Short mmCIF file of N, CA, C and O in Angstrom, two decimals:
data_model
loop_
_atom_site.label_atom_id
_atom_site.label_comp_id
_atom_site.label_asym_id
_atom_site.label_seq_id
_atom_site.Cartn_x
_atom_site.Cartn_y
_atom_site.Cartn_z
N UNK G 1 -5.16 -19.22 19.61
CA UNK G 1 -5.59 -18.19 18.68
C UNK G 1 -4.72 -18.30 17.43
O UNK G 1 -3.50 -18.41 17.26
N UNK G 2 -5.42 -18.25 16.88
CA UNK G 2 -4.42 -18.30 15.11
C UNK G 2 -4.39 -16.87 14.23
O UNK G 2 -5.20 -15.99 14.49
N UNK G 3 -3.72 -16.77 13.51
CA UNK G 3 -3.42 -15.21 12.83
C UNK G 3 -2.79 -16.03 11.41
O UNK G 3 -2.12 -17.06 11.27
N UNK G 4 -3.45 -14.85 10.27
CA UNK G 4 -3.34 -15.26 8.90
C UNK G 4 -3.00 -14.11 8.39
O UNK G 4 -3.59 -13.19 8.96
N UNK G 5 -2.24 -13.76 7.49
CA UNK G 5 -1.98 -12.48 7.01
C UNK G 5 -2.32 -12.68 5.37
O UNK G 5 -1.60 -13.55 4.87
N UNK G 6 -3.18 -12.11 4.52
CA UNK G 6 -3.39 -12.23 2.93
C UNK G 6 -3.21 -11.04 2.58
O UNK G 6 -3.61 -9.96 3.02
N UNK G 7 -2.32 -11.46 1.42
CA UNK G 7 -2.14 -10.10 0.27
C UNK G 7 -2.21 -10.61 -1.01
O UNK G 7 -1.66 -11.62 -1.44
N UNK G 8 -3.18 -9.57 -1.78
CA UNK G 8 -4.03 -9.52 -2.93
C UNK G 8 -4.26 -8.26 -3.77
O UNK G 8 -4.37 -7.17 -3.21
N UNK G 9 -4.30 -8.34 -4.68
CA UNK G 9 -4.39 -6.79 -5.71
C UNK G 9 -5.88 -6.74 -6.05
O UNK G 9 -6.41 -7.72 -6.58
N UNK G 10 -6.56 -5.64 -5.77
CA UNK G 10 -7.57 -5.05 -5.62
C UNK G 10 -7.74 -4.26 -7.61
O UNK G 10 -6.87 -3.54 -8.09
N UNK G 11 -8.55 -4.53 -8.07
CA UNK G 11 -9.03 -3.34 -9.20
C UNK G 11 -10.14 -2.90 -9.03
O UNK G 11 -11.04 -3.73 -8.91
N UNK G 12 -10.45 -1.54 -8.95
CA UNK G 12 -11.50 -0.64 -8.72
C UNK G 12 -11.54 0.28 -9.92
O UNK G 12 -10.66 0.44 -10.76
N UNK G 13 -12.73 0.84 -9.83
CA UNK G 13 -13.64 1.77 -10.71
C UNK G 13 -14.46 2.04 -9.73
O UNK G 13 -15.17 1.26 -9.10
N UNK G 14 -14.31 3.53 -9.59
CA UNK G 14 -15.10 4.29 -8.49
C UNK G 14 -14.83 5.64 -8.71
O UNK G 14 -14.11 6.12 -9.59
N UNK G 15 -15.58 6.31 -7.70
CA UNK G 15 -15.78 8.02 -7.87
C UNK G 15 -15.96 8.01 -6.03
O UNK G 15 -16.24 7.01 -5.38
N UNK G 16 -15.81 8.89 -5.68
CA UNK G 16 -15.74 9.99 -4.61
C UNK G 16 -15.84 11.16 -4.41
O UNK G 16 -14.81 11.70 -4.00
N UNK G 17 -17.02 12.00 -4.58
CA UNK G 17 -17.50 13.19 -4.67
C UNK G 17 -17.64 14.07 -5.97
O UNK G 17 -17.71 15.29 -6.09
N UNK G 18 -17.66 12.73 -7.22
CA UNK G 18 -17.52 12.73 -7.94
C UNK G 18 -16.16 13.12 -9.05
O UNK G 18 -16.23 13.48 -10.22
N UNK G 19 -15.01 12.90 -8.23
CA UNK G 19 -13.55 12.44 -8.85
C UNK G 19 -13.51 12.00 -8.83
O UNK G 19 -13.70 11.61 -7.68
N UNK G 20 -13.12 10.66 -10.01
CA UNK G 20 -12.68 9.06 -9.94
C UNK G 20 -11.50 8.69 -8.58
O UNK G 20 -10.84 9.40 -7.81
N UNK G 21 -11.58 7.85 -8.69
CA UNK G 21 -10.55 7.06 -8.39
C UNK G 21 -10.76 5.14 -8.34
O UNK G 21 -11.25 4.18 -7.73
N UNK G 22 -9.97 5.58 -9.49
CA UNK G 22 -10.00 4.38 -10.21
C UNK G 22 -8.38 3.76 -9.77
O UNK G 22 -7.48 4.53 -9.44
N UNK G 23 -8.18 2.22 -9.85
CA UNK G 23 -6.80 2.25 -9.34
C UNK G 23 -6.56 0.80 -9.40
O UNK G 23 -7.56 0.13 -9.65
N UNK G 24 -5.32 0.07 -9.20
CA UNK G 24 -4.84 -1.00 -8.81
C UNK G 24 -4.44 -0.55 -7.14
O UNK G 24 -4.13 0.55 -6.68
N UNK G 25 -4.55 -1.64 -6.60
CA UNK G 25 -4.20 -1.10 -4.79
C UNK G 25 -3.66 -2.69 -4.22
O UNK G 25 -4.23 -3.72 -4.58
N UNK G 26 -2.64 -2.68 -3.42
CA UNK G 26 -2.09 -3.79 -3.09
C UNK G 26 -2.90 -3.55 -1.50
O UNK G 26 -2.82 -2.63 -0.69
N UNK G 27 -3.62 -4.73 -1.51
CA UNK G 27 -4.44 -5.18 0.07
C UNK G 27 -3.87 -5.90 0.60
O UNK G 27 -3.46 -6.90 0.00
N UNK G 28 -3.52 -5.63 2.43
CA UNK G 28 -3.36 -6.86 3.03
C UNK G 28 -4.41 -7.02 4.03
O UNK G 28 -5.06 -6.08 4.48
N UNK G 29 -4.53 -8.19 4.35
CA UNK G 29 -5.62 -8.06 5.04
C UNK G 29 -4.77 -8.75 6.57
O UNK G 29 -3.91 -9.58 6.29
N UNK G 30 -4.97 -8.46 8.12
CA UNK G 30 -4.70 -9.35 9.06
C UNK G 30 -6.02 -10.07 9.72
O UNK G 30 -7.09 -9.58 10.08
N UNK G 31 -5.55 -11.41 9.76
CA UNK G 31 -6.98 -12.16 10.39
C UNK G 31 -6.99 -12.96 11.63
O UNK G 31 -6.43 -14.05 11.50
N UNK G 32 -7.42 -12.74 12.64
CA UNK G 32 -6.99 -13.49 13.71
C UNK G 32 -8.35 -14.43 14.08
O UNK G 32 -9.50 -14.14 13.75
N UNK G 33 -7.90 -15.82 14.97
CA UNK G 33 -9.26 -16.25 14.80
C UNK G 33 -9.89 -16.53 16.29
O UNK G 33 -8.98 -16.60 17.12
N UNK G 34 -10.76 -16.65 16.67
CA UNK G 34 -11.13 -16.28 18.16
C UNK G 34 -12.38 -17.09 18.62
O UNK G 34 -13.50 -16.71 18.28
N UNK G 35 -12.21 -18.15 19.35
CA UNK G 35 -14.07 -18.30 19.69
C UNK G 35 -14.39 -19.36 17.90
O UNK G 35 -15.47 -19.38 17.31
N UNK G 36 -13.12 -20.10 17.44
CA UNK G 36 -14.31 -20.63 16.06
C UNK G 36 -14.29 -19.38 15.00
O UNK G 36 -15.18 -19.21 14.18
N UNK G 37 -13.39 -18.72 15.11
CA UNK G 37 -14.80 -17.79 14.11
C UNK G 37 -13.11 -16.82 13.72
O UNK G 37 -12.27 -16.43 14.53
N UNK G 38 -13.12 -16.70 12.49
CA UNK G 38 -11.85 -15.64 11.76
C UNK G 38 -12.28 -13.93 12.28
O UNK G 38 -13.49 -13.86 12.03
N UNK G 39 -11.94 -12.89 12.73
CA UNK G 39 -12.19 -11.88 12.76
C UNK G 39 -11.20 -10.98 11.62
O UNK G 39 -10.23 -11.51 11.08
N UNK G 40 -11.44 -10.15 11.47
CA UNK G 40 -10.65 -8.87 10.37
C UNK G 40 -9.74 -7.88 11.49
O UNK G 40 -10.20 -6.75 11.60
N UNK G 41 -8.80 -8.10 12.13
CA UNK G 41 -7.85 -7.45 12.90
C UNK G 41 -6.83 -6.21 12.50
O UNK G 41 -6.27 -5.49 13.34
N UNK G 42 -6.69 -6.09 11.16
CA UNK G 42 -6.41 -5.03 10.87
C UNK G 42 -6.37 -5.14 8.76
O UNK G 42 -6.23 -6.15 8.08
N UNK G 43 -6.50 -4.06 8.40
CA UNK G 43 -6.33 -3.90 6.85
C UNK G 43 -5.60 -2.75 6.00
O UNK G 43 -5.73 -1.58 6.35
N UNK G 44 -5.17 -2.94 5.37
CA UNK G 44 -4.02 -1.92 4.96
C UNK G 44 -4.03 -1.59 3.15
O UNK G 44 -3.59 -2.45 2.40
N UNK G 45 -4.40 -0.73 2.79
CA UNK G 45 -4.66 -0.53 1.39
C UNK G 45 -3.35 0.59 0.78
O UNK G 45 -3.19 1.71 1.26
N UNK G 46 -2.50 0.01 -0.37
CA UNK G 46 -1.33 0.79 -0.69
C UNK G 46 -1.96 0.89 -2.41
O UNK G 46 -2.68 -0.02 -2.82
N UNK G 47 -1.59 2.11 -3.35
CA UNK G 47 -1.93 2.47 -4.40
C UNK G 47 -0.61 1.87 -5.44
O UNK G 47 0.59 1.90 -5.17
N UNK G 48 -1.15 1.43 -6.47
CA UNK G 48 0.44 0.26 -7.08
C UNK G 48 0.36 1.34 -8.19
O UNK G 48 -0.76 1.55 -8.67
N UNK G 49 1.57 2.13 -8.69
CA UNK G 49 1.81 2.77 -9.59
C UNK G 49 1.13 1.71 -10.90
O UNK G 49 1.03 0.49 -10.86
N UNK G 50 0.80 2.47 -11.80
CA UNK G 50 0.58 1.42 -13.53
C UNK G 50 1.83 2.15 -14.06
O UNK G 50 2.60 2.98 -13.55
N UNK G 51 1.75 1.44 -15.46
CA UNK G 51 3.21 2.12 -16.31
C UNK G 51 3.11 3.36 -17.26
O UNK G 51 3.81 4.15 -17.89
N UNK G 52 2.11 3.10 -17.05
CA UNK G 52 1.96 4.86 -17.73
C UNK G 52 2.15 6.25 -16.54
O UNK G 52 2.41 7.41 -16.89
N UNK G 53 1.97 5.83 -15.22
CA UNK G 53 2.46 6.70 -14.48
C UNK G 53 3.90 6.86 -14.17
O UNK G 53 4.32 7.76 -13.43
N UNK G 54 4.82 5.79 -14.86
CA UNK G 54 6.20 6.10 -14.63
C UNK G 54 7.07 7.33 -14.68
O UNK G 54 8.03 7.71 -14.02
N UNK G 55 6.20 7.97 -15.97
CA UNK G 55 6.90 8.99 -16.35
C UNK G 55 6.10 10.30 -15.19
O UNK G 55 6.31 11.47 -15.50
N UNK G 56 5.56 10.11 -14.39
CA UNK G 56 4.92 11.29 -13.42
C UNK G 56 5.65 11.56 -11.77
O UNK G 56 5.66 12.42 -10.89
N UNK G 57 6.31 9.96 -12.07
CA UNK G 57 7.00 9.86 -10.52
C UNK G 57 8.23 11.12 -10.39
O UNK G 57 8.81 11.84 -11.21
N UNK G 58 8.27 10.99 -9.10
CA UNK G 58 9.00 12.70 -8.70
C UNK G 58 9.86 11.85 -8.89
O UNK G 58 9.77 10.64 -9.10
N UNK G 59 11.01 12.76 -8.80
CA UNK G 59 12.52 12.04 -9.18
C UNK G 59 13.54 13.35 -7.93
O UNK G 59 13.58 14.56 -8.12
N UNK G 60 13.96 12.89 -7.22
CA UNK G 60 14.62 13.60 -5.91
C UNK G 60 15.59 14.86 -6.93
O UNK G 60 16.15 15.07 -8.00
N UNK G 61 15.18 15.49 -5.46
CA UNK G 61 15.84 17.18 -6.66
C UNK G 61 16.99 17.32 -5.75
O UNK G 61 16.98 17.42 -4.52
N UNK G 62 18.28 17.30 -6.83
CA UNK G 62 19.81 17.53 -6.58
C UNK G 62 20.17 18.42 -5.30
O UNK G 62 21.12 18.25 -4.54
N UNK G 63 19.17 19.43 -5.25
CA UNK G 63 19.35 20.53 -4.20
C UNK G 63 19.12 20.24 -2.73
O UNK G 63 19.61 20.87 -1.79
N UNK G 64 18.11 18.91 -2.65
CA UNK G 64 17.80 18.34 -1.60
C UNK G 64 18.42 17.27 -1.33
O UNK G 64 18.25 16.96 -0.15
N UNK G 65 18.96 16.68 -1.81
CA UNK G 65 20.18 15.39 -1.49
C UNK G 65 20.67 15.64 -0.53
O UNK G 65 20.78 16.82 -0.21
N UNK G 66 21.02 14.91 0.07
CA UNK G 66 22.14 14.72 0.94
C UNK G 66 23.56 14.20 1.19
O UNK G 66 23.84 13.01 1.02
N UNK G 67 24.44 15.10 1.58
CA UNK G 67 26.09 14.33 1.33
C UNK G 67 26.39 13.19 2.14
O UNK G 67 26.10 13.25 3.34
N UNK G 68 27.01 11.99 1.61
CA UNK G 68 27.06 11.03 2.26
C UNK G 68 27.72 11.62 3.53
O UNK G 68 28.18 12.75 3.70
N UNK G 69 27.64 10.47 4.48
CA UNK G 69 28.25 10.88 5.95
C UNK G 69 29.68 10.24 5.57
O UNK G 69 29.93 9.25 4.88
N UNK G 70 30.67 11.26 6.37
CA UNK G 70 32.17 10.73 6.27
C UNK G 70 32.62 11.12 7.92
O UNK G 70 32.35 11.95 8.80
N UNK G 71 33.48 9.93 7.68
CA UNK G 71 34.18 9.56 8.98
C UNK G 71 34.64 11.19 9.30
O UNK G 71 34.76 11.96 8.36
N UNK G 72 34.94 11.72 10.98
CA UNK G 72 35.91 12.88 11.27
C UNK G 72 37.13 12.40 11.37
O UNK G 72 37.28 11.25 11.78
N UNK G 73 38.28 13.24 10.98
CA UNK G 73 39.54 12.88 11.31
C UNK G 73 39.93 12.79 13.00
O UNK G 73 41.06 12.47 13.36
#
């Protein structure tokens, strides 16, 4: 049995209940092959920020940090 793993960037233009979602999306695809024949064994779709969304990304809030861990005496 053989197994192939591909990753590829996806561009879409689409709607869903009529809200876009439009997007760049990083695909992987897993392919295993069986009997002659490639099957689709698993697929995984991740959303790739663009650069105009840089400025929207959360940025961790001071209050929620955490103190590094220190040794006990």
């Amino acid at each position: 049995m053989g197994k192939r793993r591909l990753i590829r960037v996806q561009h879409q233009q689409s709607a869903y209940r009529g809200q876009p979602s439009n997007g760049q999306f990083r695909v992987t695809q897993i392919m295993v092959r069986e009997d002659e024949r490639w099957q689709l064994a698993g697929l995984h779709l991740s959303p790739m920020a663009q650069p105009e969304d840089t400025q929207n990304l959360r940025r961790p809030n001071r209050a929620t940090q955490t103190a590094p861990l220190q040794a006990r005496p």
